[in-house]
Coordinates of C-alpha atoms and ligand atoms in Angstrom, one line a residue:
X1 CA 56.7 126.7 131.6
X2 CA 60.5 127.5 131.2
X3 CA 62.1 128.8 128.1
X4 CA 64.2 125.6 127.7
X5 CA 64.7 124.3 124.2
X6 CA 66.5 121.0 124.7
X7 CA 65.4 117.6 126.1
X8 CA 61.7 117.1 126.4
X9 CA 61.1 120.6 125.1
X10 CA 62.3 119.8 121.6
X11 CA 60.0 119.2 118.6
X12 CA 56.7 119.7 120.3
X13 CA 53.6 118.2 118.7
X14 CA 51.6 121.0 117.0
X15 CA 48.3 121.9 118.7
X16 CA 48.6 125.7 118.3
X17 CA 49.5 126.0 122.0
X18 CA 53.1 125.1 122.9
X19 CA 52.5 125.3 126.6
X20 CA 49.7 122.7 126.3
X21 CA 51.9 120.5 124.0
X22 CA 54.6 120.3 126.7
X23 CA 52.0 119.8 129.5
X24 CA 50.4 117.0 127.6
X25 CA 53.7 115.3 126.7
X26 CA 54.9 115.4 130.4
X27 CA 51.5 114.0 131.5
X28 CA 51.9 111.0 129.2
X29 CA 55.5 110.2 129.9
X30 CA 54.8 110.5 133.6
X31 CA 52.5 107.5 133.1
X32 CA 55.7 105.5 132.7
X33 CA 56.9 106.7 136.2
X34 CA 59.3 109.5 135.3
X35 CA 60.0 112.3 137.7
X36 CA 60.4 116.0 136.8
X37 CA 64.1 115.7 137.7
X38 CA 64.6 112.9 135.1
X39 CA 62.5 114.8 132.5
X40 CA 64.6 117.9 133.0
X41 CA 67.8 116.2 131.8
X42 CA 69.3 116.1 128.3
X43 CA 67.8 113.2 126.4
X44 CA 69.9 110.6 124.5
X45 CA 67.9 108.6 122.1
X46 CA 69.0 105.0 121.6
X47 CA 68.0 103.3 118.4
X48 CA 67.0 99.7 118.9
X49 CA 67.4 97.5 115.9
X50 CA 66.8 94.2 117.8
X51 CA 64.5 91.7 116.1
X52 CA 63.9 88.0 116.4
X53 CA 64.7 87.9 112.6
X54 CA 68.1 89.5 113.2
X55 CA 70.5 87.3 115.2
X56 CA 73.3 89.7 114.2
X57 CA 71.7 92.0 116.7
X58 CA 70.9 89.3 119.2
X59 CA 72.7 91.2 122.0
X60 CA 70.7 94.4 121.5
X61 CA 68.9 94.3 124.8
X62 CA 72.2 94.0 126.8
X63 CA 73.8 96.8 124.8
X64 CA 70.9 99.1 125.3
X65 CA 71.0 98.5 129.1
X66 CA 74.8 99.4 129.1
X67 CA 74.2 102.5 127.0
X68 CA 71.5 103.6 129.4
X69 CA 73.9 103.1 132.3
X70 CA 76.5 105.3 130.5
X71 CA 73.9 108.0 129.7
X72 CA 72.7 108.1 133.4
X73 CA 76.3 108.1 134.7
X74 CA 76.9 111.3 132.7
X75 CA 73.7 112.9 133.9
X76 CA 71.4 112.4 130.9
X77 CA 68.1 110.6 130.3
X78 CA 68.2 107.6 128.0
X79 CA 65.2 106.9 125.8
X80 CA 65.4 103.8 123.5
X81 CA 63.1 103.4 120.5
X82 CA 62.8 101.0 117.6
X83 CA 63.4 101.4 113.9
X84 CA 63.4 98.9 111.0
X85 CA 65.8 96.0 111.4
X86 CA 67.3 94.3 108.4
X87 CA 69.2 90.9 108.4
X88 CA 70.9 89.7 105.2
X89 CA 69.2 86.3 105.1
X90 CA 65.8 87.5 106.1
X91 CA 65.2 90.3 103.6
X92 CA 63.5 89.6 100.3
X93 CA 64.3 90.4 97.6
X94 CA 67.5 91.9 99.2
X95 CA 68.5 93.8 102.2
X96 CA 69.7 96.5 99.8
X97 CA 66.1 97.1 98.7
X98 CA 65.3 98.1 102.3
X99 CA 68.4 100.1 103.2
X100 CA 67.0 103.4 102.0
X101 CA 63.7 102.7 103.7
X102 CA 65.5 102.1 107.0
X103 CA 67.5 105.3 106.5
X104 CA 64.3 107.3 106.1
X105 CA 62.8 105.6 109.2
X106 CA 66.0 106.6 111.2
X107 CA 66.0 110.2 109.9
X108 CA 62.3 110.8 110.5
X109 CA 62.2 109.2 114.0
X110 CA 65.3 111.2 115.1
X111 CA 63.6 114.4 113.8
X112 CA 60.1 113.6 115.2
X113 CA 61.1 112.7 118.8
X114 CA 62.6 114.9 121.4
X115 CA 66.3 114.1 121.8
X116 CA 69.6 116.0 122.1
X117 CA 71.9 113.2 120.8
X118 CA 71.4 109.7 119.5
X119 CA 73.2 106.4 119.8
X120 CA 73.0 104.4 116.6
X121 CA 73.1 100.6 117.4
X122 CA 73.6 98.5 114.3
X123 CA 75.7 95.7 113.0
X124 CA 74.3 93.5 110.2
X125 CA 75.4 94.7 106.7
X126 CA 72.9 97.4 105.7
X127 CA 72.0 98.6 109.2
X128 CA 75.1 100.7 110.0
X129 CA 74.9 102.5 106.6
X130 CA 71.2 103.1 107.0
X131 CA 71.7 104.5 110.5
X132 CA 74.5 106.8 109.3
X133 CA 72.6 108.0 106.3
X134 CA 69.6 108.8 108.4
X135 CA 71.7 110.5 111.2
X136 CA 73.7 112.5 108.6
X137 CA 70.4 113.9 107.2
X138 CA 68.9 114.6 110.6
X139 CA 72.2 116.2 111.7
X140 CA 71.7 115.7 115.4
X141 CA 74.8 114.7 117.5
X142 CA 75.1 111.0 116.8
X143 CA 77.5 108.2 117.7
X144 CA 77.6 104.6 116.4
X145 CA 77.7 101.5 118.5
X146 CA 78.0 98.2 116.6
X147 CA 76.7 94.9 118.1
X148 CA 80.1 93.3 117.6
X149 CA 81.2 90.2 115.6
X150 CA 80.1 86.7 116.3
X151 CA 82.5 84.1 117.7
X152 CA 84.1 81.5 115.4
X153 CA 83.1 77.8 115.5
X154 CA 85.0 74.6 114.9
X155 CA 84.3 71.8 112.4
X156 CA 86.4 68.7 112.8
X157 CA 89.2 70.7 114.2
X158 CA 89.0 73.4 111.6
X159 CA 88.1 77.0 112.7
X160 CA 85.1 78.3 110.8
X161 CA 83.1 81.5 110.7
X162 CA 80.4 83.2 108.6
X163 CA 80.3 83.7 106.0
X164 CA 83.5 83.1 103.9
X165 CA 83.5 79.5 105.3
X166 CA 79.7 79.2 104.4
X167 CA 80.6 79.7 100.8
X168 CA 83.7 77.5 101.0
X169 CA 81.8 74.5 102.4
X170 CA 78.9 75.0 100.0
X171 CA 81.3 75.2 97.0
X172 CA 82.9 71.9 98.3
X173 CA 79.4 70.4 98.6
X174 CA 78.6 71.4 95.0
X175 CA 81.8 69.9 93.8
X176 CA 80.9 66.7 95.6
X177 CA 84.0 67.0 97.8
X178 CA 81.8 66.7 101.0
X179 CA 78.4 65.0 101.4
X180 CA 75.0 66.2 102.6
X181 CA 75.7 64.9 106.1
X182 CA 78.9 66.9 106.5
X183 CA 77.5 70.1 105.0
X184 CA 74.6 69.8 107.5
X185 CA 77.0 69.3 110.4
X186 CA 79.1 72.4 109.5
X187 CA 75.9 74.4 109.3
X188 CA 75.7 74.2 113.1
X189 CA 79.2 75.6 113.5
X190 CA 79.4 78.5 111.1
X191 CA 77.6 81.0 113.3
X192 CA 78.8 80.2 116.8
X193 CA 77.0 83.1 118.7
X194 CA 75.0 86.2 118.1
X195 CA 76.8 89.1 116.5
X196 CA 77.7 90.0 112.9
X197 CA 79.7 88.0 110.5
X198 CA 83.2 87.2 111.9
X199 CA 85.2 87.8 108.7
X200 CA 85.9 91.1 107.0
X201 CA 82.5 91.1 105.3
X202 CA 80.3 94.2 104.9
X203 CA 79.4 94.4 108.6
X204 CA 83.0 94.2 109.9
X205 CA 84.0 96.6 107.0
X206 CA 81.4 99.2 108.0
X207 CA 82.3 98.8 111.7
X208 CA 86.0 99.5 111.0
X209 CA 85.2 102.2 108.4
X210 CA 82.9 104.0 110.9
X211 CA 85.7 104.1 113.4
X212 CA 87.9 105.6 110.6
X213 CA 85.2 108.1 109.9
X214 CA 85.3 109.3 113.5
X215 CA 81.7 108.4 114.2
X216 CA 82.5 105.7 116.8
X217 CA 84.2 105.5 120.2
X218 CA 88.0 104.9 119.4
X219 CA 88.6 101.2 119.6
X220 CA 84.8 100.5 119.3
X221 CA 84.7 98.4 116.1
X222 CA 86.3 95.2 117.0
X223 CA 85.1 93.8 120.3
X224 CA 83.0 90.6 119.7
X225 CA 79.3 90.7 120.5
X226 CA 79.5 88.4 123.6
X227 CA 82.4 90.0 125.4
X228 CA 82.7 92.3 128.4
X229 CA 84.7 94.7 126.2
X230 CA 81.6 95.1 124.0
X231 CA 79.5 96.0 127.0
X232 CA 82.1 98.5 128.2
X233 CA 82.2 100.1 124.8
X234 CA 78.4 100.4 125.0
X235 CA 78.5 102.1 128.5
X236 CA 81.2 104.6 127.4
X237 CA 79.3 105.3 124.2
X238 CA 76.3 106.3 126.3
X239 CA 78.3 108.7 128.4
X240 CA 80.0 110.2 125.3
X241 CA 76.6 110.8 123.7
X242 CA 75.7 113.1 126.7
X243 CA 78.9 115.1 126.1
X244 CA 78.2 115.4 122.4
X245 CA 74.7 116.7 123.2
X246 CA 76.2 119.4 125.5
X247 CA 78.8 120.3 122.9
X248 CA 76.5 120.3 119.9
X249 CA 78.9 118.0 118.0
X250 CA 76.7 117.3 115.0
X251 CA 77.6 114.8 112.1
X252 CA 78.3 117.6 109.6
X253 CA 81.3 118.6 111.8
X254 CA 82.7 115.1 111.7
X255 CA 81.6 113.8 108.3
X256 CA 83.8 116.0 106.1
X257 CA 85.5 115.2 102.8
X258 CA 88.7 114.5 104.7
X259 CA 86.9 112.0 107.0
X260 CA 85.6 110.1 104.0
X261 CA 89.1 109.8 102.6
X262 CA 90.2 108.5 105.9
X263 CA 87.4 106.0 105.8
X264 CA 88.3 104.9 102.2
X265 CA 91.9 104.4 103.3
X266 CA 90.7 102.2 106.1
X267 CA 88.4 100.3 103.8
X268 CA 91.3 99.6 101.3
X269 CA 93.7 98.6 104.1
X270 CA 91.4 96.1 105.7
X271 CA 90.7 94.4 102.4
X272 CA 87.1 95.5 103.0
X273 CA 83.8 94.8 101.2
X274 CA 83.0 96.3 97.9
X275 CA 79.6 97.1 99.4
X276 CA 81.5 99.6 101.7
X277 CA 82.1 101.8 98.7
X278 CA 78.4 102.0 97.9
X279 CA 77.5 102.7 101.5
X280 CA 80.2 105.4 102.0
X281 CA 79.1 107.1 98.8
X282 CA 75.5 107.1 100.0
X283 CA 76.4 108.5 103.4
X284 CA 78.6 111.2 101.8
X285 CA 75.8 112.1 99.4
X286 CA 73.6 112.9 102.4
X287 CA 76.1 115.7 103.2
X288 CA 76.6 116.9 99.6
X289 CA 80.0 115.2 99.4
X290 CA 80.8 113.3 96.2
X291 CA 83.0 110.2 96.5
X292 CA 84.8 109.8 93.2
X293 CA 85.7 106.3 92.0
X294 CA 88.9 107.5 90.3
X295 CA 90.0 109.1 93.6
X296 CA 89.3 105.7 95.3
X297 CA 91.5 104.0 92.7
X298 CA 94.3 106.6 93.3
X299 CA 94.1 106.1 97.0
X300 CA 94.2 102.3 96.5
X301 CA 97.5 102.5 94.6
X302 CA 99.4 103.6 97.7
X303 CA 97.2 102.0 100.5
X304 CA 98.4 98.4 101.1
X305 CA 96.1 95.8 102.6
X306 CA 97.5 95.4 106.2
X307 CA 94.7 93.5 108.0
X308 CA 95.0 89.7 107.7
X309 CA 91.3 88.8 107.9
X310 CA 89.3 86.5 105.6
X311 CA 88.4 86.6 102.8
X312 CA 91.6 88.4 101.8
X313 CA 93.7 86.8 104.6
X314 CA 93.4 84.2 107.3
X315 CA 92.0 85.6 110.6
X316 CA 88.7 86.6 112.1
X317 CA 87.4 89.8 113.9
X318 CA 88.0 88.4 117.3
X319 CA 91.7 88.1 116.4
X320 CA 91.7 91.7 115.2
X321 CA 90.3 92.7 118.6
X322 CA 93.0 90.8 120.5
X323 CA 95.6 92.4 118.3
X324 CA 94.5 95.9 119.4
X325 CA 91.7 96.6 116.9
X326 CA 91.4 99.5 114.5
X327 CA 93.6 101.9 116.5
X328 CA 96.6 99.7 115.6
X329 CA 95.7 100.0 111.9
X330 CA 95.2 103.7 112.1
X331 CA 98.6 104.1 113.7
X332 CA 100.1 102.2 110.8
X333 CA 98.2 104.3 108.3
X334 CA 99.1 107.6 110.1
X335 CA 101.2 109.1 107.2
X336 CA 98.3 108.5 104.8
X337 CA 95.5 110.0 106.9
X338 CA 94.0 113.5 107.4
X339 CA 94.9 113.8 111.0
X340 CA 92.9 117.0 111.6
X341 CA 89.6 115.2 111.0
X342 CA 87.3 115.6 114.1
X343 CA 85.9 112.5 115.9
X344 CA 83.0 111.9 118.3
X345 CA 85.3 112.5 121.2
X346 CA 85.8 116.1 120.2
X347 CA 89.4 115.3 119.6
X348 CA 91.0 114.9 116.1
X349 CA 91.9 111.5 114.6
X350 CA 95.6 112.4 115.0
X351 CA 95.1 113.1 118.7
X352 CA 93.2 109.8 119.1
X353 CA 96.0 107.9 117.4
X354 CA 98.5 109.4 119.8
X355 CA 96.3 108.5 122.8
X356 CA 95.9 104.8 121.8
X357 CA 97.5 102.1 123.8
X358 CA 101.1 101.2 122.9
X359 CA 101.5 98.4 120.3
X360 CA 102.7 94.9 121.0
X361 CA 103.9 91.9 118.9
X362 CA 101.0 90.5 116.8
X363 CA 100.5 89.3 113.3
X364 CA 96.9 90.3 112.4
X365 CA 97.7 94.0 111.5
X366 CA 100.9 94.1 109.5
X367 CA 103.3 97.0 109.2
X368 CA 103.3 98.9 105.9
X369 CA 106.7 97.4 105.2
X370 CA 105.2 93.9 105.1
X371 CA 101.7 94.1 103.7
X372 CA 99.2 91.3 102.9
X373 CA 98.7 92.9 99.5
X374 CA 100.8 95.8 98.1
X375 CA 97.9 97.9 97.0
X376 CA 94.4 98.5 98.3
X377 CA 91.9 95.7 98.3
X378 CA 89.7 97.2 95.6
X379 CA 90.5 98.4 92.1
X380 CA 88.2 100.5 89.8
X381 CA 87.8 99.4 86.2
X382 CA 86.5 101.4 83.3
X383 CA 86.1 100.8 79.6
X384 CA 83.3 100.5 77.0
X385 CA 81.7 97.8 79.1
X386 CA 81.6 100.0 82.2
X387 CA 81.8 103.6 81.2
X388 CA 80.7 104.7 84.7
X389 CA 82.9 102.2 86.5
X390 CA 83.1 98.7 87.9
X391 CA 84.9 97.2 90.9
X392 CA 87.1 94.2 91.5
X393 CA 88.3 93.1 94.9
X394 CA 91.7 92.3 93.8
X395 CA 93.0 91.2 97.2
X396 CA 90.5 88.3 97.2
X397 CA 90.9 87.3 93.6
X398 CA 93.3 85.1 91.6
X399 CA 96.1 87.3 90.0
X400 CA 96.5 84.7 87.3
X401 CA 93.2 85.8 85.9
X402 CA 93.8 89.5 86.0
X403 CA 95.2 90.0 82.5
X404 CA 93.3 88.1 79.9
X405 CA 90.7 88.0 77.2
X406 CA 87.8 85.5 77.3
X407 CA 84.7 84.4 75.6
X408 CA 81.4 85.6 77.2
X409 CA 79.0 83.0 78.5
X410 CA 75.9 85.1 79.1
X411 CA 73.0 84.8 81.5
X412 CA 70.2 87.2 80.8
X413 CA 68.9 87.3 84.4
X414 CA 69.1 85.6 87.8
X415 CA 66.4 83.2 86.7
X416 CA 68.3 82.3 83.6
X417 CA 71.4 81.8 85.7
X418 CA 69.6 79.4 88.1
X419 CA 68.0 77.5 85.2
X420 CA 71.2 76.9 83.3
X421 CA 74.4 77.2 85.4
X422 CA 74.4 73.5 86.3
X423 CA 73.2 72.2 83.0
X424 CA 75.5 69.5 81.6
X425 CA 74.7 71.1 78.2
X426 CA 76.1 74.5 79.1
X427 CA 78.8 75.4 76.6
X428 CA 81.5 76.7 79.0
X429 CA 85.2 76.2 79.7
X430 CA 87.4 77.5 82.6
X431 CA 88.8 80.1 80.3
X432 CA 85.4 81.7 79.6
X433 CA 84.0 84.8 81.3
X434 CA 80.7 84.3 83.0
X435 CA 78.5 87.3 82.4
X436 CA 75.3 88.0 84.4
X437 CA 73.0 90.8 83.2
X438 CA 70.0 92.5 84.9
X439 CA 71.0 92.2 88.5
X440 CA 71.6 95.9 89.1
X441 CA 69.7 98.5 91.2
X442 CA 66.8 98.8 88.8
X443 CA 66.6 95.2 87.7
X444 CA 63.7 94.3 89.9
X445 CA 66.0 92.2 92.1
X446 CA 67.4 95.4 93.8
X447 CA 71.1 94.6 93.2
X448 CA 71.5 91.3 95.0
X449 CA 74.8 89.9 96.2
X450 CA 74.7 87.6 93.2
X451 CA 78.0 88.7 91.7
X452 CA 79.7 85.6 93.1
X453 CA 78.3 83.5 90.3
X454 CA 78.7 79.8 91.1
X455 CA 81.3 77.9 89.1
X456 CA 79.2 75.7 86.7
X457 CA 78.9 72.2 88.3
X458 CA 80.7 70.5 85.5
X459 CA 83.7 72.7 85.9
X460 CA 83.7 72.7 89.7
X461 CA 83.6 68.9 89.7
X462 CA 86.6 69.0 87.4
X463 CA 88.5 71.0 90.0
X464 CA 87.9 74.6 88.7
X465 CA 87.9 77.0 91.7
X466 CA 87.8 80.4 90.1
X467 CA 86.8 82.1 86.8
X468 CA 86.3 85.6 85.7
X469 CA 82.8 86.7 86.5
X470 CA 81.2 90.0 85.4
X471 CA 77.9 91.5 86.5
X472 CA 76.0 94.6 87.6
X473 CA 75.2 92.9 90.9
X474 CA 76.9 93.3 94.2
X475 CA 79.0 90.7 96.1
X476 CA 78.9 89.8 99.8
X477 CA 82.0 91.1 101.5
X478 CA 82.6 87.6 102.7
X479 CA 82.9 86.3 99.2
X480 CA 86.1 85.8 97.1
X481 CA 87.1 85.1 93.5
X482 CA 88.0 87.0 90.3
X483 CA 84.7 88.9 90.3
X484 CA 83.9 92.2 88.5
X485 CA 81.0 93.9 90.1
X486 CA 78.8 97.1 90.1
X487 CA 79.2 97.4 86.3
X488 CA 77.6 100.8 85.5
X489 CA 75.3 101.8 83.9
X490 CA 73.5 98.6 84.6
X491 CA 71.9 96.4 82.0
X492 CA 68.3 97.1 83.1
X493 CA 68.6 100.7 81.9
X494 CA 70.4 99.8 78.7
X495 CA 74.0 100.0 79.9
X496 CA 76.6 98.4 77.6
X497 CA 76.3 95.2 79.7
X498 CA 72.8 94.7 78.2
X499 CA 74.4 94.4 74.7
X500 CA 76.8 91.5 75.5
X501 CA 76.0 88.3 73.6
X502 CA 77.2 84.7 74.0
X503 CA 80.5 84.3 72.3
X504 CA 81.6 88.0 72.4
X505 CA 85.2 88.6 73.5
X506 CA 85.9 90.6 76.6
X507 CA 89.2 91.9 77.8
X508 CA 90.0 92.4 81.4
X509 CA 93.2 94.2 82.6
X510 CA 93.4 94.9 86.3
X511 CA 96.9 96.5 85.7
X512 CA 95.5 98.9 83.2
X513 CA 92.1 99.2 85.1
X514 CA 90.3 98.2 81.8
X515 CA 87.1 96.3 81.0
X516 CA 86.4 96.2 77.3
X517 CA 83.8 94.5 75.1
X518 CA 85.7 93.6 71.9
X519 CA 82.8 94.2 69.6
X520 CA 82.9 96.9 66.9
X521 CA 80.9 100.1 67.4
X522 CA 78.7 99.5 64.3
X523 CA 77.5 96.1 65.7
X524 CA 77.0 97.7 69.2
X525 CA 74.9 100.5 67.6
X526 CA 72.8 97.8 65.9
X527 CA 72.3 96.0 69.2
X528 CA 71.5 99.2 71.0
X529 CA 68.7 100.1 68.6
X530 CA 67.2 96.7 69.1
X531 CA 67.4 96.9 72.9
X532 CA 64.1 96.8 74.8
X533 CA 64.4 98.1 78.4
X534 CA 63.3 95.9 81.3
X535 CA 60.1 97.0 83.0
X536 CA 60.0 95.3 86.3
X537 CA 56.6 95.4 88.0
X538 CA 56.5 97.9 90.8
X539 CA 53.1 99.6 90.7
X540 CA 52.5 100.6 94.3
X541 CA 54.0 101.3 97.7
X542 CA 57.7 101.3 98.6
X543 CA 58.6 99.2 95.5
X544 CA 57.2 102.0 93.3
X545 CA 59.2 104.6 95.2
X546 CA 62.3 102.5 95.0
X547 CA 62.1 101.9 91.2
X548 CA 61.3 105.6 90.6
X549 CA 64.1 107.0 92.7
X550 CA 67.1 104.6 93.1
X551 CA 70.4 105.8 91.7
X552 CA 73.2 103.7 90.2
X553 CA 76.1 102.1 92.1
X554 CA 78.5 105.0 91.7
X555 CA 76.0 107.3 93.3
X556 CA 75.6 104.9 96.3
X557 CA 72.2 103.5 95.2
X558 CA 70.5 106.2 97.4
X559 CA 67.2 107.8 96.4
X560 CA 67.6 110.9 94.3
X561 CA 65.4 113.0 96.6
X562 CA 67.4 112.0 99.8
X563 CA 70.8 113.3 98.7
X564 CA 71.9 116.8 99.7
X565 CA 72.1 119.1 96.7
Ligands
FES623 FE1 74.4 89.9 109.5 FE2 76.5 88.8 108.0 S1 74.4 88.2 108.1 S2 76.5 90.5 109.3

């Protein structure tokens, strides 16, 4: 046996005789028809997240075939293997509950199996973060390939796409502006093909942000799922993975503090999902890098929203692709970026910006002189109601509601919300603040995307489209409204949100970045002493691990034992 350490020689199963371990491994893999020549090559693992339950990854088989072609063209041996797949609408109680489990699956399968580099194929919201978290911990050369966005559909001449338009049409149905027949017909048009959501939701956000991080082929974020461009990106990704293996280009060389700042700039400039903050924080935490909410807010003050996609703007991902994709945005952001940050190509971000195709007239990515929104899409709020921070996606909210005081209309839990929000007896006006408690990471609901509280039916039927809503939940990146999220510490562990009562006054100031509960300290102390913590049932298995180990939003909701010290 040779003294080789790469390819099939890596991570041999322990029998106490390494020669026999390799002999046995080769014997088994030859059962699949491989030759010694093939088995002598560098191996590129390809993570398959295809699943019948995940239409956002419905093109996985085609992508894997193209990645394999790219790997073989570059002289490597491709080996695809499955990990957990998570789709937003097919994960109970939430996809967020399973993200860390998927990251552990990714990390351990990269470590356990012999490979010299790995292609991370993901798309739907939690999958790209989980892949990057696992790959960052495993620290093997890794490159991300997203499945690509779905196409848009058409309903009675109106262009529609998931999932901003899903929410818009459902809100119209609740307000009795459209009937059951129409809402059923539009249901056929909202998701016009396989691929991830076509607006700047969490999936598109993570695709663009991953390109900004340097962990993706330049220009790789925007090609729709069912296009030839997407397949070409897959083939080139496979070839690049072989080069990364030869160069030993590991994630810790790319995922630096500067790279995360670049990613935050991209997130702010695309009007990206608030979920992106949680995910970037979690990925950074795997490398011992702390993303600070105050730094995010400071970056937001001089990073304008430039990409005109829903829900902050008007277009869809396929339009961003036709406009030139993320490289056009990076060129526009150039003066704000750390240009020395390394990318998967082995070149710096600055070098990649210089190599990108020349720009042309388009109106999807605006120049910095004519932004969609003058500041970044997300602002960080603090105050006695959120001492550890809360977020508002200001670019998708109503500025008329930014500076005001309101009466709290409190829902103790998601069940309480479902039971009472549409009651004709609910004491609520359009000027009130809807407050939802116990929807954070340790609530037993695993921080669902419930922060987009529905407008109470009696108000929506009277024409109310937006209200201030406050919770410790998350919000889908495809949602919009004046919504304060990720309030931390969460109510379920006794955070100040748990002390809010019906009728309390709350002050919101986006300009001053403030969220204050206007109740005197003596009364709050009295309520605090009477507080009884929630004790959600989680007595076995993964749920028990989750409840024991999940961290708060500002720490990325990762497990305490997975972060790098
Ligand atoms: Fe998969 Fe939106 S449901 S990306």
